[in-house]
Each structure stands twice: as structure tokens, then as C-alpha cells.
Amino acid sequence: MAEKKYINKGAFMTEIDKMIVVDEDHLDIVEDPIAREKIQAQLEVQLPVDPDKVLIKVEYVGVCGSDVHYFHDGCCGTFKVDKERDIPYMLGHECAGTVVEVGANVTHLKVGDRVCCEPGITCGKCEHCKSGHYNLCEDVIFWATPPVQGCYMRYVPFQADLCFKLPEGMDTKAGAMVEPFATGMYAAEKGEITVGDSVVILGSGCIGLMTMMACRARGASQIIVCDLEDIRLEKAKENGADFVINSGKEDPIAKIRELTNGRGPDVVFETAGSKFTIAQTAHIARRGGLIVLVGMSAQEEITFNFGQVMAKELRIKSLFRYVNMFPKSVATVGRGLAKIDNIATHEYVLDDIQQAFEDSITKKNEVVKAVIKID
């Protein structure tokens, strides 16, 4: 084994609403010996790097809504953090950085390349993988989805074929935004968006805004965005929304009907993961329209008006993560068709990650998207 030369540092969730930052040289701050052993194993960088992997010096990692759910609720949809199995738990999956070591079999990347990472390693053998629906692979190893640990740390080894080189002019902060943009791109594809379509997006958090930009890039002619927070609506307007509606100040269903001349939109995207906005989708969509469920709710069962669905002959689609969207997403951003770096409103250093998560929970009127800069 080559001489060790990388000293790692990372952030770990130790209980609900609690995060600690640990340097590999100062593990003594972790009093519990079992927890200390688990953290040491997670941080250790082994050289030489695996032949099919690269070692990345991570520079930015986004704070995703799923990360916040795990941190604050201990779960996200059907995925749950198991205290005995997972803690101490590292969150984070929206990653970009610079390659510092290259495995022997890797030919498309070199030391110094700036890359973003598609954070799910699938089996490649099941019917889902073989049919092109690898996002449904039951054996996927996906960063920060229990029991898999995430990437809020200084150095991360990862599969080279899931690392995508960033084009000239695209920095690693924007690179960290490619993962949520891939979700927005997949949502727009599921929504079959094409030139001239009218769109309503419920929720203007990060995923809502990414979906909005993806719809604009695909040629949507009218985009209406709804949210409860003015700062998020301002971001939507700034980045391409034609109309914004504060649902706490006016009736969104009535306003949407007015803006679409009584017809309703071709496609409604629900991106907030709220039982209230999910329920609104059937009332908003036009007759024969399409509903795309994007947001992951903390609740598994939600009341839905199927009377409206049947009477309007609506189609309903859901999506889970994305499929083959990273190359398209990088290319779209590289061509200047989506300025995804505009979405990040707050930047924190790794040592302040606890504050970043607390602000993401308690300051929704200020924080649209937080990113962590890994020092």
C-alpha cells in the first residue's frame, strides 16, 4: 500500500437535529469508542485507489431536502435512519470536486479534472437496470440513503464512470447543483414538455426551480410557479417564471384558472412534497392534462381527489431520482441554457454545517438552497 498522504475530515449526524465535524487527526473528540471506530473507517483514505475509481477532493456539496428530512425527521418517505445501524451517519449526495488520484483502469479522467458525481451505483444485472430503468434498481448503493453513508467530507473515492467532467467555465459550485438539476431535467422529460406547453410548478424550492429551468430549456411557453415564500418566488421570477403566485395570499387555483384563460395548464408539477399541494394538482390540471409528482413527502399516504382525475381523464406520473440525465444536464448548463448556480443562496463552510441545516429548517423565508464548501 502506498504511503498515506490524505487527511480526511467529515460531518456526521449523531442524533436527530445534531451534527458533528471530525478531523481524522482529532478523533478523540468522539467519546464513544464504537462511534469513533465507525467514523475512522468512513474517513480513512486507502491508496492506491481502486482501479475503476477516482479519488475526489470534494469542494462543494449541496444540502438537499432529503438530507434535511433525515436530519430533522429521521426519515424521507419510506427511507428511515436506523439509530443502531446507521448512526453516526454522514449525509450529502450533491457533490463536485477535483480528481486527485486515478485508478489504473480509468482512461477518461485525469488528475486535475473538475467533476460532478451521479451518486447511485446500481447492480447492472436486474430487470430494471437492463431495461434502462436503473433508478429503480433494488440493490442501488446511493449516497446518503440509509444505510449508505454520504459525502460531506474532504476526500471521496468514487466510481469513475459515474463522474462527469465539467466543461470550461463551469465551476464546482455549479457542479454540485447538477444532481438536483438532473431531477428537474427528468421531471421535464416525464412531463413531455415541448415548445408551447403551459406549465404550473407547485413549490419553488431547489427542485421546483430546477424543474422550472428544465421546462424553459425544453421550450415551455408559459410557466407559473406557486409557493408560500416570497424570496423563493423572487428566485423563480429571476430565473424564468412568467408568473408567480403566493399561495398564502391568494387562491392559487382561481389565479391559475385566470392566467390560463380558464383552460388550466398542460402539465402540473408538484415539487414541494406537501400533502396540500399534492391534493391541489387534480384541481389545477386542464382536462386531459398531466400531473407529475416530483416532491417526496414525509407522509406515505395522502388524500387525493380521484373524482377530479376521472372526470378530467388526467394522467398521473411519478418519478424517482433520474435516469441518464447527468450528461444532458451538464450539456444544458454548459451551453448556457440554465444558470443553476443562481439557485444557491447561502454558502457555509464544513465547520458550520450544523448551522446550515438549522437555517434550512427554520429560515425558509431566507434560505432557498444551501451549499457546503468543503475546506
XYZ file of N, CA and C in Angstrom, residues 145-356:
636
model
N -28.551 7.618 1.488
C -29.841 6.943 1.601
C -29.620 5.744 2.503
N -30.157 5.761 3.718
C -29.856 4.704 4.685
C -29.997 3.301 4.096
N -29.013 2.411 4.341
C -27.885 2.559 5.266
C -26.593 3.084 4.631
N -26.654 3.592 3.403
C -25.445 4.059 2.717
C -25.053 5.437 3.231
N -23.763 5.593 3.530
C -23.253 6.876 4.019
C -23.099 7.860 2.850
N -23.067 9.160 3.195
C -22.990 10.204 2.185
C -21.589 10.734 1.961
N -21.482 12.006 1.531
C -20.191 12.529 1.065
C -19.832 13.898 1.634
N -20.325 14.244 2.807
C -19.903 15.501 3.433
C -18.510 15.323 4.032
N -17.527 15.138 3.174
C -16.157 15.005 3.660
C -15.161 15.465 2.609
N -13.942 15.622 3.033
C -12.911 16.270 2.211
C -12.493 15.412 1.018
N -12.344 14.111 1.223
C -11.913 13.209 0.151
C -12.894 12.060 0.004
N -13.275 11.784 -1.228
C -14.243 10.728 -1.509
C -13.756 9.881 -2.683
N -13.616 8.559 -2.497
C -13.361 7.685 -3.642
C -14.694 7.332 -4.297
N -14.718 7.319 -5.649
C -15.992 7.022 -6.303
C -15.770 6.406 -7.672
N -16.810 5.703 -8.149
C -16.764 5.049 -9.447
C -16.488 6.081 -10.539
N -15.458 5.846 -11.324
C -15.064 6.821 -12.334
C -16.132 7.003 -13.411
N -16.871 5.925 -13.735
C -17.863 6.053 -14.804
C -19.092 6.820 -14.361
N -19.160 7.173 -13.079
C -20.255 7.999 -12.574
C -19.780 9.412 -12.241
N -18.571 9.729 -12.689
C -18.020 11.078 -12.527
C -18.002 11.757 -13.893
N -18.571 12.954 -13.972
C -18.738 13.646 -15.248
C -17.920 14.933 -15.244
N -17.054 15.043 -16.232
C -16.171 16.199 -16.319
C -16.973 17.466 -16.592
N -16.656 18.518 -15.858
C -17.330 19.796 -16.036
C -16.698 20.566 -17.188
N -17.519 21.223 -18.007
C -16.966 21.993 -19.135
C -16.268 23.262 -18.661
N -15.489 23.839 -19.544
C -14.818 25.102 -19.241
C -15.867 26.153 -18.868
N -15.560 26.933 -17.859
C -16.471 27.986 -17.434
C -17.493 27.540 -16.408
N -17.534 26.262 -16.100
C -18.476 25.751 -15.103
C -17.690 25.333 -13.864
N -17.878 26.043 -12.756
C -17.105 25.749 -11.552
C -17.764 24.632 -10.735
N -17.089 24.223 -9.680
C -17.578 23.082 -8.895
C -18.786 23.442 -8.034
N -18.993 24.716 -7.764
C -20.215 25.103 -7.061
C -21.428 24.822 -7.937
N -21.335 25.201 -9.219
C -22.395 24.852 -10.163
C -22.448 23.346 -10.355
N -21.272 22.705 -10.314
C -21.217 21.250 -10.467
C -22.005 20.526 -9.406
N -21.995 21.054 -8.183
C -22.764 20.433 -7.109
C -24.261 20.572 -7.329
N -24.655 21.525 -8.175
C -26.074 21.726 -8.478
C -26.567 20.836 -9.618
N -25.657 20.108 -10.264
C -26.072 19.247 -11.380
C -26.989 18.131 -10.896
N -26.717 17.574 -9.721
C -27.560 16.463 -9.238
C -29.021 16.876 -9.084
N -29.347 17.963 -8.385
C -30.757 18.360 -8.347
C -31.287 18.801 -9.705
N -30.417 19.368 -10.559
C -30.874 19.737 -11.893
C -31.234 18.496 -12.705
N -30.520 17.403 -12.483
C -30.844 16.148 -13.158
C -32.259 15.698 -12.802
N -32.664 15.934 -11.553
C -34.035 15.618 -11.155
C -35.016 16.502 -11.907
N -34.712 17.796 -11.998
C -35.567 18.712 -12.750
C -35.643 18.350 -14.219
N -34.524 17.939 -14.801
C -34.499 17.527 -16.199
C -35.339 16.268 -16.405
N -35.245 15.334 -15.474
C -36.028 14.102 -15.584
C -37.515 14.398 -15.419
N -37.833 15.336 -14.517
C -39.228 15.733 -14.332
C -39.783 16.330 -15.623
N -39.013 17.204 -16.258
C -39.462 17.831 -17.506
C -39.625 16.792 -18.606
N -38.744 15.799 -18.621
C -38.874 14.715 -19.601
C -40.119 13.890 -19.324
N -40.357 13.563 -18.055
C -41.569 12.833 -17.680
C -42.817 13.637 -18.047
N -42.715 14.953 -17.936
C -43.831 15.826 -18.272
C -44.015 16.033 -19.760
N -43.115 15.446 -20.550
C -43.201 15.516 -22.013
C -43.234 16.965 -22.508
N -42.516 17.833 -21.811
C -42.552 19.257 -22.143
C -41.951 19.509 -23.515
N -42.670 20.283 -24.292
C -42.199 20.672 -25.612
C -42.594 22.119 -25.886
N -42.177 22.624 -27.016
C -42.398 24.032 -27.357
C -43.887 24.372 -27.298
N -44.203 25.443 -26.567
C -45.571 25.934 -26.490
C -46.378 25.448 -25.313
N -45.851 24.523 -24.519
C -46.621 23.982 -23.393
C -46.772 25.014 -22.274
N -47.908 24.923 -21.574
C -48.121 25.723 -20.363
C -47.903 24.827 -19.159
N -47.248 25.379 -18.147
C -46.777 24.591 -17.002
C -47.085 25.317 -15.704
N -47.524 24.559 -14.697
C -47.607 25.065 -13.331
C -46.677 24.236 -12.467
N -45.875 24.910 -11.653
C -44.966 24.241 -10.728
C -45.359 24.635 -9.319
N -45.728 23.663 -8.512
C -46.107 23.889 -7.121
C -44.887 23.655 -6.236
N -44.383 24.748 -5.696
C -43.172 24.691 -4.884
C -42.001 25.286 -5.628
N -41.358 26.303 -5.048
C -40.200 26.914 -5.703
C -38.968 26.823 -4.811
N -38.831 25.644 -4.186
C -37.560 25.316 -3.561
C -36.584 24.921 -4.650
N -35.478 24.297 -4.275
C -34.446 23.963 -5.254
C -34.990 23.108 -6.392
N -35.699 22.027 -6.078
C -36.167 21.128 -7.131
C -37.222 21.808 -7.999
N -38.086 22.606 -7.395
C -39.066 23.349 -8.182
C -38.397 24.289 -9.162
N -37.368 24.985 -8.698
C -36.656 25.924 -9.567
C -35.876 25.192 -10.658
N -35.292 24.050 -10.303
C -34.579 23.260 -11.303
C -35.549 22.727 -12.360
N -36.723 22.293 -11.931
C -37.741 21.821 -12.872
C -38.187 22.956 -13.783
N -38.341 24.125 -13.200
C -38.728 25.298 -13.977
C -37.704 25.597 -15.066
N -36.418 25.583 -14.716
C -35.385 25.889 -15.700
C -35.305 24.810 -16.777
N -35.539 23.556 -16.383
C -35.539 22.470 -17.358
C -36.708 22.623 -18.331
N -37.868 23.006 -17.819
C -39.032 23.230 -18.685
C -38.784 24.385 -19.643
N -38.149 25.424 -19.146
C -37.832 26.576 -20.007
C -36.850 26.155 -21.103
N -35.854 25.357 -20.737
C -34.873 24.902 -21.723
C -35.513 24.032 -22.798
N -36.604 23.337 -22.450
C -37.296 22.473 -23.406
C -38.364 23.219 -24.211
N -38.561 24.518 -23.926
C -39.427 25.323 -24.769
C -40.798 25.652 -24.236
N -41.065 25.405 -22.941
C -42.365 25.773 -22.376
C -42.623 27.260 -22.586
N -43.852 27.595 -22.971
C -44.149 28.988 -23.311
C -44.727 29.780 -22.154
N -45.379 29.087 -21.208
C -45.941 29.769 -20.043
C -45.633 28.938 -18.797
N -44.909 29.539 -17.860
C -44.550 28.851 -16.617
C -45.070 29.665 -15.442
N -45.911 29.033 -14.633
C -46.490 29.645 -13.435
C -45.948 28.890 -12.231
N -45.417 29.611 -11.262
C -44.825 28.990 -10.079
C -45.560 29.461 -8.832
N -45.889 28.524 -7.953
C -46.604 28.819 -6.702
C -45.759 28.429 -5.500
N -45.797 29.250 -4.477
C -45.093 28.955 -3.229
C -45.676 29.850 -2.142
N -45.241 29.608 -0.905
C -45.683 30.420 0.229
C -44.661 31.490 0.609
N -43.430 31.357 0.083
C -42.352 32.265 0.472
C -41.988 33.196 -0.681
N -42.049 34.495 -0.425
C -41.770 35.486 -1.464
C -40.349 35.385 -2.006
N -39.373 35.062 -1.134
C -37.985 35.006 -1.604
C -37.815 33.904 -2.638
N -38.527 32.796 -2.454
C -38.455 31.701 -3.415
C -39.141 32.088 -4.722
N -40.237 32.808 -4.610
C -40.939 33.273 -5.796
C -40.112 34.312 -6.555
N -39.371 35.124 -5.821
C -38.482 36.088 -6.471
C -37.398 35.357 -7.266
N -36.880 34.266 -6.688
C -35.890 33.444 -7.392
C -36.492 32.848 -8.659
N -37.742 32.408 -8.553
C -38.420 31.838 -9.719
C -38.561 32.883 -10.818
N -38.973 34.073 -10.438
C -39.146 35.154 -11.412
C -37.813 35.528 -12.042
N -36.798 35.581 -11.208
C -35.456 35.939 -11.661
C -34.910 34.935 -12.673
N -35.322 33.666 -12.547
C -34.738 32.607 -13.366
C -35.675 32.048 -14.437
N -36.760 32.763 -14.743
C -37.520 32.368 -15.916
C -39.005 32.150 -15.769
N -39.572 32.274 -14.567
C -41.020 32.122 -14.428
C -41.736 33.300 -15.081
N -42.849 33.016 -15.756
C -43.647 34.083 -16.354
C -44.566 34.730 -15.327
N -45.105 33.915 -14.420
C -45.982 34.403 -13.356
C -45.666 33.652 -12.068
N -45.766 34.352 -10.945
C -45.595 33.705 -9.647
C -46.805 34.019 -8.781
N -47.161 33.061 -7.935
C -48.334 33.197 -7.071
C -47.947 32.824 -5.652
N -48.187 33.721 -4.715
C -48.014 33.400 -3.301
C -49.318 32.760 -2.826
N -49.284 31.461 -2.603
C -50.500 30.705 -2.274
C -51.056 31.034 -0.902
N -50.275 31.734 -0.094
C -50.770 32.158 1.203
C -51.517 33.473 1.153
N -51.401 34.175 0.012
C -52.007 35.493 -0.106
C -53.166 35.534 -1.102
N -53.217 34.561 -2.009
C -54.342 34.488 -2.943
C -54.610 33.035 -3.305
N -55.797 32.768 -3.793
C -56.211 31.415 -4.144
C -55.465 30.977 -5.405
N -54.550 30.009 -5.279
C -53.752 29.632 -6.450
C -54.585 28.995 -7.556
N -55.602 28.229 -7.189
C -56.414 27.554 -8.202
C -57.172 28.579 -9.050
N -57.766 29.566 -8.376
C -58.501 30.613 -9.098
C -57.565 31.456 -9.953
N -56.389 31.786 -9.422
C -55.435 32.620 -10.163
C -54.894 31.878 -11.373
N -54.614 30.597 -11.216
C -54.113 29.804 -12.347
C -55.173 29.708 -13.437
N -56.413 29.537 -13.017
C -57.510 29.481 -13.986
C -57.584 30.799 -14.782
N -57.392 31.900 -14.065
C -57.411 33.214 -14.723
C -56.250 33.358 -15.708
N -55.052 32.955 -15.287
C -53.857 33.125 -16.117
C -53.870 32.223 -17.346
N -54.612 31.117 -17.258
C -54.690 30.189 -18.395
C -56.016 30.322 -19.144
N -56.703 31.445 -18.912
C -57.983 31.716 -19.594
C -59.009 30.610 -19.372
N -59.016 30.073 -18.156
C -59.997 29.070 -17.783
C -59.669 27.658 -18.217
N -58.606 27.492 -18.963
C -58.271 26.179 -19.524
C -57.519 25.293 -18.543
N -56.599 25.867 -17.792
C -55.693 25.092 -16.952
C -54.429 24.753 -17.719
N -53.354 24.407 -17.031
C -52.072 24.129 -17.689
C -52.026 22.729 -18.296
N -51.138 22.562 -19.249
C -50.919 21.245 -19.842
C -50.329 20.267 -18.823
N -49.400 20.779 -18.018
C -48.704 19.920 -17.052
C -48.617 20.632 -15.710
N -48.889 19.887 -14.638
C -48.699 20.377 -13.278
C -47.600 19.546 -12.619
N -46.580 20.218 -12.128
C -45.503 19.552 -11.398
C -45.661 19.854 -9.909
N -45.725 18.832 -9.083
C -45.725 19.020 -7.634
C -44.315 18.732 -7.149
N -43.633 19.746 -6.631
C -42.229 19.580 -6.234
C -42.000 19.828 -4.746
N -43.043 20.240 -4.019
C -42.874 20.592 -2.612
C -42.939 19.381 -1.690
N -43.576 18.303 -2.150
C -43.743 17.139 -1.285
C -44.701 17.406 -0.146
N -45.666 18.293 -0.373
C -46.650 18.662 0.651
C -47.985 17.990 0.344
N -48.658 17.498 1.360
C -49.956 16.862 1.138
C -50.976 17.864 0.596
N -50.795 19.133 0.922
C -51.728 20.164 0.455
C -51.552 20.438 -1.043
N -50.306 20.600 -1.487
C -50.076 20.877 -2.901
C -50.301 19.635 -3.762
N -49.999 18.467 -3.224
C -50.298 17.236 -3.955
C -51.803 17.152 -4.213
N -52.594 17.487 -3.206
C -54.053 17.442 -3.349
C -54.554 18.475 -4.357
N -53.853 19.590 -4.501
C -54.285 20.647 -5.420
C -54.100 20.276 -6.888
N -53.181 19.369 -7.181
C -52.812 19.118 -8.580
C -54.004 18.723 -9.443
N -54.888 17.881 -8.928
C -56.035 17.410 -9.724
C -57.012 18.538 -10.026
N -57.064 19.549 -9.159
C -57.963 20.686 -9.370
C -57.374 21.699 -10.353
N -56.059 21.658 -10.529
C -55.374 22.657 -11.358
C -55.244 22.212 -12.808
N -54.904 20.953 -13.034
C -54.606 20.480 -14.389
C -55.807 20.633 -15.325
N -55.543 20.921 -16.588
C -56.610 21.021 -17.587
C -57.202 19.645 -17.861
N -58.346 19.607 -18.498
C -58.926 18.346 -18.935
C -57.955 17.653 -19.904
N -57.712 16.378 -19.643
C -56.769 15.640 -20.467
C -55.319 15.964 -20.175
N -55.068 16.717 -19.091
C -53.712 17.139 -18.763
C -52.908 16.087 -18.028
N -51.738 16.495 -17.596
C -50.775 15.583 -16.978
C -50.310 16.136 -15.638
N -50.249 15.278 -14.635
C -49.702 15.605 -13.323
C -48.403 14.830 -13.143
N -47.340 15.511 -12.740
C -46.073 14.851 -12.452
C -45.734 15.085 -10.984
N -45.656 14.008 -10.218
C -45.345 14.081 -8.797
C -43.840 13.933 -8.615
N -43.213 15.015 -8.176
C -41.757 15.071 -8.055
C -41.321 15.062 -6.592
N -41.985 15.876 -5.761
C -41.586 16.017 -4.362
C -41.861 14.763 -3.554
N -40.921 14.406 -2.689
C -41.064 13.246 -1.815
C -41.612 13.706 -0.470
N -42.820 13.280 -0.145
C -43.453 13.687 1.105
C -42.935 12.851 2.272
N -42.905 13.474 3.451
C -42.553 12.731 4.663
C -43.655 11.745 5.030
N -44.891 12.008 4.536
C -46.021 11.098 4.792
C -46.178 10.135 3.629
N -46.425 8.883 3.951
C -46.517 7.865 2.910
C -47.901 7.819 2.271
N -48.957 8.200 3.019
C -50.313 8.149 2.488
C -50.943 9.536 2.538
N -51.517 9.954 1.400
C -52.054 11.303 1.262
C -53.405 11.229 0.560
N -54.370 12.016 1.028
C -55.691 12.063 0.407
C -55.608 12.760 -0.955
N -56.265 12.164 -1.958
C -56.201 12.689 -3.325
C -57.594 12.605 -3.943
N -57.982 13.628 -4.701
C -59.319 13.692 -5.280
C -59.358 12.959 -6.623
N -59.694 11.682 -6.591
C -59.735 10.911 -7.823
C -61.004 11.173 -8.630
N -61.978 11.845 -8.016
C -63.136 12.277 -8.780
C -62.720 13.248 -9.873
N -61.865 14.208 -9.513
C -61.326 15.160 -10.485
C -60.482 14.438 -11.540
N -59.683 13.482 -11.101
C -58.825 12.737 -12.022
C -59.659 12.015 -13.070
N -60.719 11.342 -12.615
C -61.564 10.570 -13.534
C -62.361 11.485 -14.458
N -62.929 12.555 -13.899
C -63.769 13.453 -14.699
C -62.961 14.178 -15.774
N -61.689 14.451 -15.479
C -60.848 15.170 -16.441
C -59.992 14.236 -17.302
N -60.060 12.943 -17.022
C -59.200 11.968 -17.692
C -57.738 12.401 -17.614
N -57.306 12.668 -16.389
C -55.933 13.098 -16.160
C -54.977 11.912 -16.157
N -53.762 12.194 -16.548
C -52.689 11.215 -16.387
C -51.835 11.642 -15.202
N -51.366 10.665 -14.444
C -50.501 10.934 -13.292
C -49.211 10.149 -13.468
N -48.090 10.853 -13.366
C -46.782 10.204 -13.401
C -46.022 10.562 -12.130
N -45.220 9.651 -11.689
C -44.309 9.945 -10.587
C -42.892 9.693 -11.076
N -41.937 10.196 -10.330
C -40.558 9.894 -10.695
C -39.744 9.652 -9.438
N -38.706 8.879 -9.614
C -37.786 8.573 -8.526
C -36.372 8.849 -9.025
N -35.787 9.911 -8.501
C -34.458 10.335 -8.909
C -34.417 10.651 -10.404
N -33.618 9.923 -11.201
C -33.413 10.270 -12.606
C -32.745 9.097 -13.314
N -32.788 9.147 -14.646
C -32.156 8.119 -15.477
C -31.419 8.791 -16.623
N -30.118 8.561 -16.713
C -29.296 9.064 -17.828
C -29.424 10.580 -18.032
N -29.508 11.316 -16.946
C -29.716 12.759 -17.042
C -28.454 13.585 -16.797
N -27.396 12.988 -16.260
C -26.214 13.795 -15.955
C -25.551 14.352 -17.222
N -25.314 13.550 -18.264
C -24.715 14.140 -19.466
C -25.575 15.252 -20.065
N -26.901 15.048 -20.129
C -27.798 16.075 -20.664
C -27.784 17.318 -19.784
N -27.738 17.116 -18.472
C -27.759 18.252 -17.544
C -26.487 19.080 -17.653
N -25.336 18.399 -17.696
C -24.057 19.103 -17.831
C -24.028 19.861 -19.153
N -24.502 19.230 -20.231
C -24.503 19.880 -21.544
C -25.431 21.093 -21.567
N -26.600 20.972 -20.942
C -27.564 22.080 -20.909
C -26.986 23.286 -20.179
N -26.339 23.017 -19.041
C -25.724 24.110 -18.276
C -24.525 24.667 -19.037
N -23.733 23.772 -19.624
C -22.547 24.199 -20.361
C -22.873 25.100 -21.536
N -24.045 24.897 -22.142
C -24.469 25.730 -23.272
C -25.159 27.016 -22.823
N -25.245 27.230 -21.518
C -25.842 28.460 -21.001
C -27.354 28.473 -21.020
N -27.985 27.298 -21.149
C -29.442 27.223 -21.211
C -30.093 27.195 -19.835
N -29.301 27.012 -18.789
C -29.827 27.019 -17.417
C -28.720 27.476 -16.478
N -28.969 28.530 -15.732
C -27.969 29.069 -14.811
C -28.238 28.520 -13.411
N -27.888 27.256 -13.228
C -28.259 26.550 -12.000
C -27.525 27.070 -10.775
N -26.365 27.689 -10.960
C -25.642 28.212 -9.802
C -26.380 29.373 -9.155
N -27.342 29.977 -9.868
C -28.139 31.063 -9.290
C -29.028 30.589 -8.148
N -29.271 29.286 -8.080
C -30.209 28.755 -7.099
C -29.630 28.774 -5.681
N -28.319 28.617 -5.564
C -27.677 28.585 -4.244
C -27.662 29.989 -3.638
N -28.410 30.161 -2.562
C -28.494 31.474 -1.919
C -27.575 31.602 -0.711
N -27.186 30.469 -0.100
C -26.382 30.512 1.122
C -25.246 29.492 1.040
N -24.051 29.945 1.378
C -22.866 29.083 1.386
C -22.284 29.021 2.799
N -21.953 27.806 3.236
C -21.387 27.579 4.569
C -20.126 26.739 4.440
N -19.175 26.950 5.334
C -18.019 26.057 5.397
C -18.433 24.809 6.171
N -17.650 23.744 6.021
C -17.991 22.463 6.633
C -18.159 22.582 8.145
N -17.320 23.370 8.793
C -17.413 23.512 10.249
C -18.743 24.115 10.696
N -19.431 24.774 9.787
C -20.715 25.407 10.123
C -21.907 24.633 9.579
N -21.735 23.347 9.335
C -22.799 22.560 8.713
C -24.036 22.445 9.603
N -23.849 22.412 10.913
C -25.000 22.372 11.813
C -25.884 23.601 11.591
N -25.250 24.750 11.471
C -25.996 25.986 11.234
C -26.689 25.956 9.880
N -26.015 25.393 8.889
C -26.602 25.299 7.551
C -27.901 24.512 7.580
